[in-house]
Phi, psi and omega in degrees: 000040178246154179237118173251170209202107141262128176283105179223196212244313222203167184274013192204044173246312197329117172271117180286336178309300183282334165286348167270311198308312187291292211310331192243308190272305180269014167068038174237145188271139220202129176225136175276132143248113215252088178346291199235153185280322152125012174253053152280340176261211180248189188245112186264000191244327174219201175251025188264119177254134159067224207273331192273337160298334141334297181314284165315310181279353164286297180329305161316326190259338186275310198316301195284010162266335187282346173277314169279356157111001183262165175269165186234095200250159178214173175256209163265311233296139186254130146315099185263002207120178161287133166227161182255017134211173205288345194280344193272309190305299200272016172245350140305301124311115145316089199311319186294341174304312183285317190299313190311310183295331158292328179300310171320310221260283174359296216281329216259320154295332138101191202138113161277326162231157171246128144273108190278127176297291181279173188250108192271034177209039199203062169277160167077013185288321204217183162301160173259355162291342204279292164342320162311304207296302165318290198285000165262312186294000170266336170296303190303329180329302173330269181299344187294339164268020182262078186341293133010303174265122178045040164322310183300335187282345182281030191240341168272318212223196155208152185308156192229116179216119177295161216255316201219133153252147176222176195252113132281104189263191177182166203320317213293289154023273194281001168092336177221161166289320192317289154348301179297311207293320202261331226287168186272110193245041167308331190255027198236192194189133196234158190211126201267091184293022175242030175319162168247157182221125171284286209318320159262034180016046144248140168289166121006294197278003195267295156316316188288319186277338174280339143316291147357282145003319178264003163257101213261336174266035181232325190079078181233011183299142179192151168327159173273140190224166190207148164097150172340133179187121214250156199224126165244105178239147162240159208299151177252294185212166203058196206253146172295110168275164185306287187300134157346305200218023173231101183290339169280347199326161174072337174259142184279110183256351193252186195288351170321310200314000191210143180330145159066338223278330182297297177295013178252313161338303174313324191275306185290338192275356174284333197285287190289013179247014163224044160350116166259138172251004168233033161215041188346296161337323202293322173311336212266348170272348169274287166342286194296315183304284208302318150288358163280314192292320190295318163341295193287002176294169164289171182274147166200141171317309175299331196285322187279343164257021157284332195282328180272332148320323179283329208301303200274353183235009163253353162319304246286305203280343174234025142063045201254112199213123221241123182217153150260153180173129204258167172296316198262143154283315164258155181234177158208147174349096202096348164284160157304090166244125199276141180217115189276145168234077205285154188221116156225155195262155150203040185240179124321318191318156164254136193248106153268119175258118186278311203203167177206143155186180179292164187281104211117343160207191217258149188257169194254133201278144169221314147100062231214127153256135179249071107039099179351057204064051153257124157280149196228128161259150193199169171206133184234134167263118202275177174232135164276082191343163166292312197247039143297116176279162189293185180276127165189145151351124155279352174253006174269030171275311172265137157339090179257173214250164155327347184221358184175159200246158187288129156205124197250348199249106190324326172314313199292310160326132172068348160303140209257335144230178191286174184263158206287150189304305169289102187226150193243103183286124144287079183315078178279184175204091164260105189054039144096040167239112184281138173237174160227128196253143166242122108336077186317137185286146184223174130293097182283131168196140163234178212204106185312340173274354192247316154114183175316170193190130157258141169235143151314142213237134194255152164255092190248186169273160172298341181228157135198164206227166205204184176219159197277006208184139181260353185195132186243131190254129159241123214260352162194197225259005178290108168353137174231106137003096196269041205312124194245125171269146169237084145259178202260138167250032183203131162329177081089066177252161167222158181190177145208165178245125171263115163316099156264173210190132180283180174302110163155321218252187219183141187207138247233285149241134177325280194254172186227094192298160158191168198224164207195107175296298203252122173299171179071353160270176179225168193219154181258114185223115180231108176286134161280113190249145168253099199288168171296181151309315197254164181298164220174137169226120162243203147222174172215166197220166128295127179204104185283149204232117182232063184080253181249009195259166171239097200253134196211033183235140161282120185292103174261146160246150174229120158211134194217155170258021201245001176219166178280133158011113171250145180257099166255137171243131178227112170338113183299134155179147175260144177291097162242128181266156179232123199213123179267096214211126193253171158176144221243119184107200183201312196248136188231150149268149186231109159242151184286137192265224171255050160081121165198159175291323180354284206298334186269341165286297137027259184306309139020296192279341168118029183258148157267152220221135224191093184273163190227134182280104198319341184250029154273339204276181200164127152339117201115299194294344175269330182314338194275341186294133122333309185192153206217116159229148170290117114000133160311128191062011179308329167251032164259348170240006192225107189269334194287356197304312180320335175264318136327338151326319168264024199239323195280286224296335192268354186281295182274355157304333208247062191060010199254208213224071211234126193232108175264178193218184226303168149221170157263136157292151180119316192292349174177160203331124183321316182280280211100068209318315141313348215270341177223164170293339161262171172277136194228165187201122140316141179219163180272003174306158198197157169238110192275328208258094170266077074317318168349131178284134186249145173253131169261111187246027150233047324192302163273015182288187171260339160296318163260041158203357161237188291343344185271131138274113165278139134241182202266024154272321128017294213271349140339113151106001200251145210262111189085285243198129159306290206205172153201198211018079202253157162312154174252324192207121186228169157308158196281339188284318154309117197280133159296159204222305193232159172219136208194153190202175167239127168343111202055018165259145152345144134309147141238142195271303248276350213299315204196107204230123165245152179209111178316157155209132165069226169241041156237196191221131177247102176249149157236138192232128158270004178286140220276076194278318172289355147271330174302287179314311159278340191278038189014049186319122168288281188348291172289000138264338150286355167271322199275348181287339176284329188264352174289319151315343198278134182074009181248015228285344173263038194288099155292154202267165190277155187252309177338326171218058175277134173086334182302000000 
C-alpha cells in the first residue's frame, strides 16, 4: 500500500526503468505525471502535429504504462515548444493552472514520494519545461497539504502531504562520470534497477525498454537492456532513510495502513505466498472472503482501489471472461445500438449473471449460469441518450491558448483520456458473492493481414464535413474551385451546406443542398471562392444544416498499430490567404524526412512536387528537377541518403538547387561529414521566440530579393519557433543570409546559409518552414519560393516530365 508519483515535463522524459522498478520490484502504485502531452514536437511516423499529436503521444504513455505497470496522469499545460529557461516557460503557462493541477493529482493519488525527473535548482540548464516541471513539483509538495491552497478542490479531495521528495539524478547531471564519482551523495540513495523478475522471464530493464519503446512517433524504438544498473536518486525534503534501496522505510506500507485492513492482509499474503499456479481458481473462495471483509470496511482511499484489484484479480484467477461489443465503430446520439455480449466461465466455480444493461439505466434480468467453458451469448439493444456527447480528447473541447488548454470541469483534470462514452454492468454471483463488473461497449472487427482487432467504439454527429486542405493560398485575384467533402454517418440525411467566409472574399453561392443514401458515403459539394485584390488572411467554415440541427466538426481518425484508434472531432475550417508571390520554375523533387506538410504547401503555390525514393536516385537522375529539397531529418531517418549524397551533391556542381532543411545533432556524427559541399557543423542552437526580431545581414544577396523582395515584415504571424538546430560553424564560402537571438542571448547566423557550388546552390536551412506553411505563414512563402528560385531565374520549365 505504498505510492510513488513521478514528475517530468514531456511524454518522452518518464524513465521507465525506475516506473517499472517501484511498479514491479517495490509493488508500490506508481503514476507518471506528465506536465504536458508532448505537442509541441514533431513526428516521425506520421503528419499528426500540435493537438492531434497530443493526442498520438497520450496513446503512447498509456501503451508504454500497460508495459510497465504505471499509471497515467497530465496537467493543462500545452506544449508550446522549446523553451530555454522556466521564466520564459511560466509566462506561458498559466503558472497558477499548472501548479493547481499537480497539487490535484497529489491530493487525489495520494504519493507518499514524489520523484522529480529534473533539477529545480538548475534554471536555464535544460528546457525550461523541464525545470518548470521541477520548481512547480517542489512548490507543490509544499502545499498539497495546506488547507488553504486550492481549498475548492477539498469539496472532492483532502488534503495531502507526502513523506518524501527526491531528484533523480545522475552522472549526466553533473557533466562527467568523473564530476558525479566526487559529487557529495550523502542525500542520495542508489537503486540497483536491473533486477530479473522470473515469474516474466524478463529483467526490469527489459521491461523498461520495451515501454519506453512504445513511443514510435519520437523514435524511441530501441533495444532491450539487461543486468545491473544503478538509479540515483536525491533526497529534496523530508527525512533520509537509513536503508539503502527503501524509499518507504518508516511508512506502513501493509493492510495494517487501513482500517479493518489486518484480516484481510492475513488472507491475502497466505494467498500469495502459497500461490497454486496450476489451479489459480482453487484461491477464489479466499478472494471472495477477502473481498466480503474489504466491503465491510469504513470508505477509504485504500478500500476502493484495493476493492477493484481483488475484483480484476478474482476475473483474473477464473478465467472469467465479460466483453461488449458493437458491430458498427460509430453510433450518434439518439440511435439505435445492438450490443453483443459474450460471456464465459472458465473455472469449475459457480457463476450466476443475475442482470445486465447499460450503465445509467435499468437492467435487464437474465438469471444466466455459466457453466464450465460454455460460452454464453446474448444481444442486447440499447438506445444511445440524445445528449451523449460526443467522442473526443476531453482538453480538445474547448479553444485552447498557446499555453494551456480549457478543461473546467475538475473530474476531468489530469485524466490521461476521455471515459468510453458507452459502458455495460454485470451483476454476477461468483459462489453466492455478488460483484459488478463493467465493460466498455468497443468495436470488435478482424482484418487478414492483422488478425481480431479493437476499436473504441465513436460517438459522432450524423454528418461532418471537412476540406482537403487547412490553409488554401491565392496567389492573385483569380477565383479557385473549393471541394467541401460531407459525410454521412447516418442512413437517408438530406441538407444543405452553408459557406460562411469573411469580408473581402466572395463565394459564388452561400448554400448548397445535398442528400445521402448509405451511411459511410461522402458527397463533394464545390464552391468558388474569389479572394481580394490585396494581400488578406481569413477563415472560412462549413456548416451543415440538418433540419434545426447545425453540425460543423471534421471526423479526424489517428490509427496506428501500436495504439487503439483514436476519434478527434474539430471544428472544420479552412486558412485562406491572399498572397501576393512570385516564382521562378515548376518542377521540384522532395525527399521525405520525419514527416511534414511541406510537399502539399508546395503544391498550394502552383509547384508540381515530384517524391523521390532515395534509392531511385542514380547519376543523372535529379537533372530533370528545378529544384531537389530534404524533408525535416531526412538524413537522421534515412539511413540510405548518406550513400546518395554525392548523387545530390553533383546535382548541384551541374546547376541545380538543392535546400536541405534541419536535422538534429547529436543523432550521428556532429559534421555530418558528406551533408554539405563544404564543412558545416551542426549545433542544438534554436530560436524559440517567434516574435523574435530577424536582422537580414546579406541585405543583396538574391534570396532576398528576387523573385520576392524579403523584409523583416516577412517574418511577422510565424508560428512555435523561428528555428532550431541551426549551424555553429561553417565555411568561409557559405553567405549567412539572417540573424536572430532569443532574449539575452547572442545572434545567431546559422538559420539560413547558401554556398555557390559548382554552377549550381547548396542551401541549409533550420528555420521551421514545416510549421510555418502549413499554419499559411505568407512570409515563409515567399522566402522558400525565393530559395527555390535562387539560379533559376532564366530557368525554361523541363519539357521531359511536363504532365507527370
Amino acid at each position: 500500500m505504498g505510492t510513488a508519483l513521478y514528475i517530468a515535463a514531456h511524454p518522452d522524459d518518464e524513465n521507465t526503468r525506475l516506473i517499472s522498478y517501484l511498479s514491479n520490484k517495490t509493488k508500490a502504485r506508481t503514476g507518471y505525471l506528465s506536465l504536458t502531452r508532448g505537442d509541441g514536437g514533431q513526428n516521425l511516423i506520421g503528419q499528426e502535429l500540435r493537438e492531434l499529436l497530443s493526442v498520438l503521444r497520450t496513446e503512447e504513455l498509456l501503451a508504454a504504462r500497460s508495459v510497465d505497470g504505471g499509471e497515467q496522469f497530465f496537467t493543462r499545460a500545452n506544449d508550446f515548444g522549446y523553451s530555454k529557461h522556466p521564466d520564459e516557460t511560466l509566462k506561458v503557462w498559466d503558472k497558477e493552472q499548472v501548479l493547481s493541477d499537480i497539487v490535484w493529482t497529489i491530493r487525489k493519488f495520494r504519493p507518499d514520494v514524489i520523484i522529480n525527473r529534473f533539477d529545480h535548482r538548475t534554471p536555464g540548464s535544460t528546457h525550461g519545461h523541464h525545470t518548470s516541471s521541477a520548481i512547480l513539483s517542489v512548490e507543490a509538495f509544499d502545499i498539497a497539504n495546506d488547507k488553504n491552497a486550492y481549498s475548492k478542490q477539498l469539496s472532492q479531495v483532502t488534503t495531502w502531504q507526502p513523506k518524501r521528495i527526491f531528484f533523480n539524478t545522475s552522472w549526466w547531471f553533473y557533466g562527467s562520470q568523473e564530476n558525479f564519482e566526487k559529487a557529495d551523495k550523502s542525500k542520495m540513495m542508489e537503486l540497483d534497477v536491473g533486477v530479473y523478475y522470473p515469474l516474466a522471464g524478463m529483467s526490469n530493464n527489459e521491461i523498461a525498454a520495451t515501454a519506453s519503446s512504445q513511443h514510435l512517433c519520437q523514435g524511441f524504438g530501441r533495444p532491450l537492456e539487461r543486468g545491473s544498473q544503478p538509479e540515483f536518486i536525491e533526497l529534496l525534503k523530508g527525512d533520509m532513510p537509513s536503508s539503502e534501496n527503501n524509499l518507504f522505510e518508516g511508512i506502513d506500507t501493509s493492510w495494517s495502513r487501513m482500517t479493518g485492513g489486518e484480516p484481510i492482509g492475513k488472507i491475502l499474503y497466505e494467498v500469495e505466498s502459497n500461490f497454486n499456479f496450476v489451479d489459480p481458481a482453487s484461491h477464489l473462495p479466499s478472494l471472495l472472503k477477502a473481498y466480503t471483509l474489504l466491503e465491510k470496511t469504513e470508505s477509504s482511499y485504500w478500500k476502493d482501489i484495493k476493492l477493484e484489484e481483488l475484483k480484476n484479480l478474482i476475473i483474473s484467477v477464473s478465467g472469467l471472461f465479460l466483453e461488449a461489443t458493437s458491430k458498427d465503430s460509430f453510433t450518434n446520439p439518439g440511435s439505435d445500438l445492438t450490443v453483443r455480449l459474450e460471456l464465459l466461465n472458465r473455472s469449475t466455480h459457480k457463476i450466476l449473471v443475475s442482470s445486465s444493461g447499460l450503465v445509467g439505466s435499468e437492467p435487464s434480468y437474465m438469471d444466466l449460469s455459466l457453466e464450465n467453458n460454455k460460452k454464453k451469448e446474448v444481444e442486447m439493444e440499447i438506445k444511445v441518450s440524445e445528449d451523449t456527447p460526443y467522442s473526443n480528447p476531453y482538453w480538445l473541447n474547448d479553444k485552447w491558448s498557446l499555453g494551456m488548454y480549457k478543461v473546467d470541469e475538475q473530474d476531468l483534470i489530469g485524466n490521461p483520456e476521455t471515459t468510453p462514452p458507452l459502458n455495460v454492468y454485470f451483476n454476477l454471483e461468483i459462489e453466492g458473492i455478488p460483484l459488478t463488473i463493467e465493460r466498455p461497449v468497443v468495436y470488435k472487427f478482424s482484418k487478414p493481414d492483422k488478425g481480431e482487432r479493437y476499436q473504441p467504439l465513436g460517438i459522432i454527429p450524423e454528418a461532418t464535413v471537412r476540406f482537403d486542405s487547412k490553409v488554401l493560398l491565392f496567389s492573385d485575384k483569380s477565383p479557385k474551385e473549393v471541394p467541401v467533402r460531407v459525410t454521412a454517418h447516418k442512413d437517408n440525411l438530406k441538407g444543405k451546406v452553408q459557406l460562411r467566409f469573411a469580408e473581402g472574399w466572395e463565394v459564388d453561392k452561400e448554400f448548397q443542398d445535398f442528400e445521402i443514401k448509405k451511411k459511410g458515403e461522402e458527397i463533394t459539394l464545390i464552391f468558388k471562392i474569389t479572394p481580394p485584390m490585396k494581400d488578406n488572411e481569413a477563415h472560412i467554415s462549413p456548416i451543415i444544416h440538418l433540419g434545426n440541427k447545425k453540425l460543423n466538426k471534421e471526423l479526424i481518425l489517428i490509427s496506428y498499430d501500436h495504439i487503439p484508434t483514436q476519434t478527434v472531432l474539430l471544428p472544420s475550417e479552412t486558412k485562406v490567404v491572399r498572397l501576393n508571390i512570385e516564382k521562378v520554375g515548376e518542377h521540384i523533387g522532395y525527399i521525405a524526412g520525419a514527416g511534414d506538410e511541406i510537399p502539399e504547401s508546395l503544391r498550394e503555390i502552383g509547384y508540381s512536387v515530384h517524391m523521390i525514393d532515395p534509392s531511385s536516385i542514380e547519376a543523372g537522375s535529379l537533372d530533370r528537377y528545378d529544384a531537389i529539397v530534404t524533408g525535416i531529418r531526412a538524413y537522421n531517418v534515412n539511413e540510405e541518403l548518406k550513400f546518395k549524397q554525392s548523387f545530390l551533391l553533383e546535382y548541384v556542381k551541374n546547376g541545380g538547387n538543392l535546400i536541405i532543411q534541419y536535422n538534429t545533432a547529436g543523432r550521428r556524427d556532429k559534421k555530418f561529414d558528406n551533408l554539405a559541399p563544404y564543412p558545416l557543423s551542426l549545433s542544438s542552437g534554436r530560436v524559440t521566440d517567434e516574435t523574435s526580431d530577424v536582422i537580414i545581414t546579406a541585405e543583396s544577396h538574391p534570396l532576398v530579393n528576387s523573385p520576392n523582395k524579403i523584409s523583416e515584415k516577412d517574418f511577422e504571424g510565424w508560428v512555435q519557433e523561428r528555428g532550431l538546430y541551426f549551424p555553429d560553424e561553417w565555411d568561409a564560402r557559405f553567405t549567412p543570409i539572417l540573424s536572430m537571438h532569443d532574449e539575452g542571448e547572442s545572434p545567431l547566423e546559422g538559420s539560413l546559409l547558401v554556398a555557390p557550388y559548382g554552377q549550381g546552390n547548396y542551401i541549409y536551412t533550420g528555420l521551421s518552414f514545416f510549421r510555418e506553411l502549413p499554419a499559411g505563414v505568407s512570409g515563409a512563402y515567399r522566402l522558400f519560393a525565393n530559395m527555390l528560385s535562387l539560379g533559376n531565374e532564366e530557368l525554361q520549365n523541363n519539357t521531359d516530365i511536363k504532365g507527370k
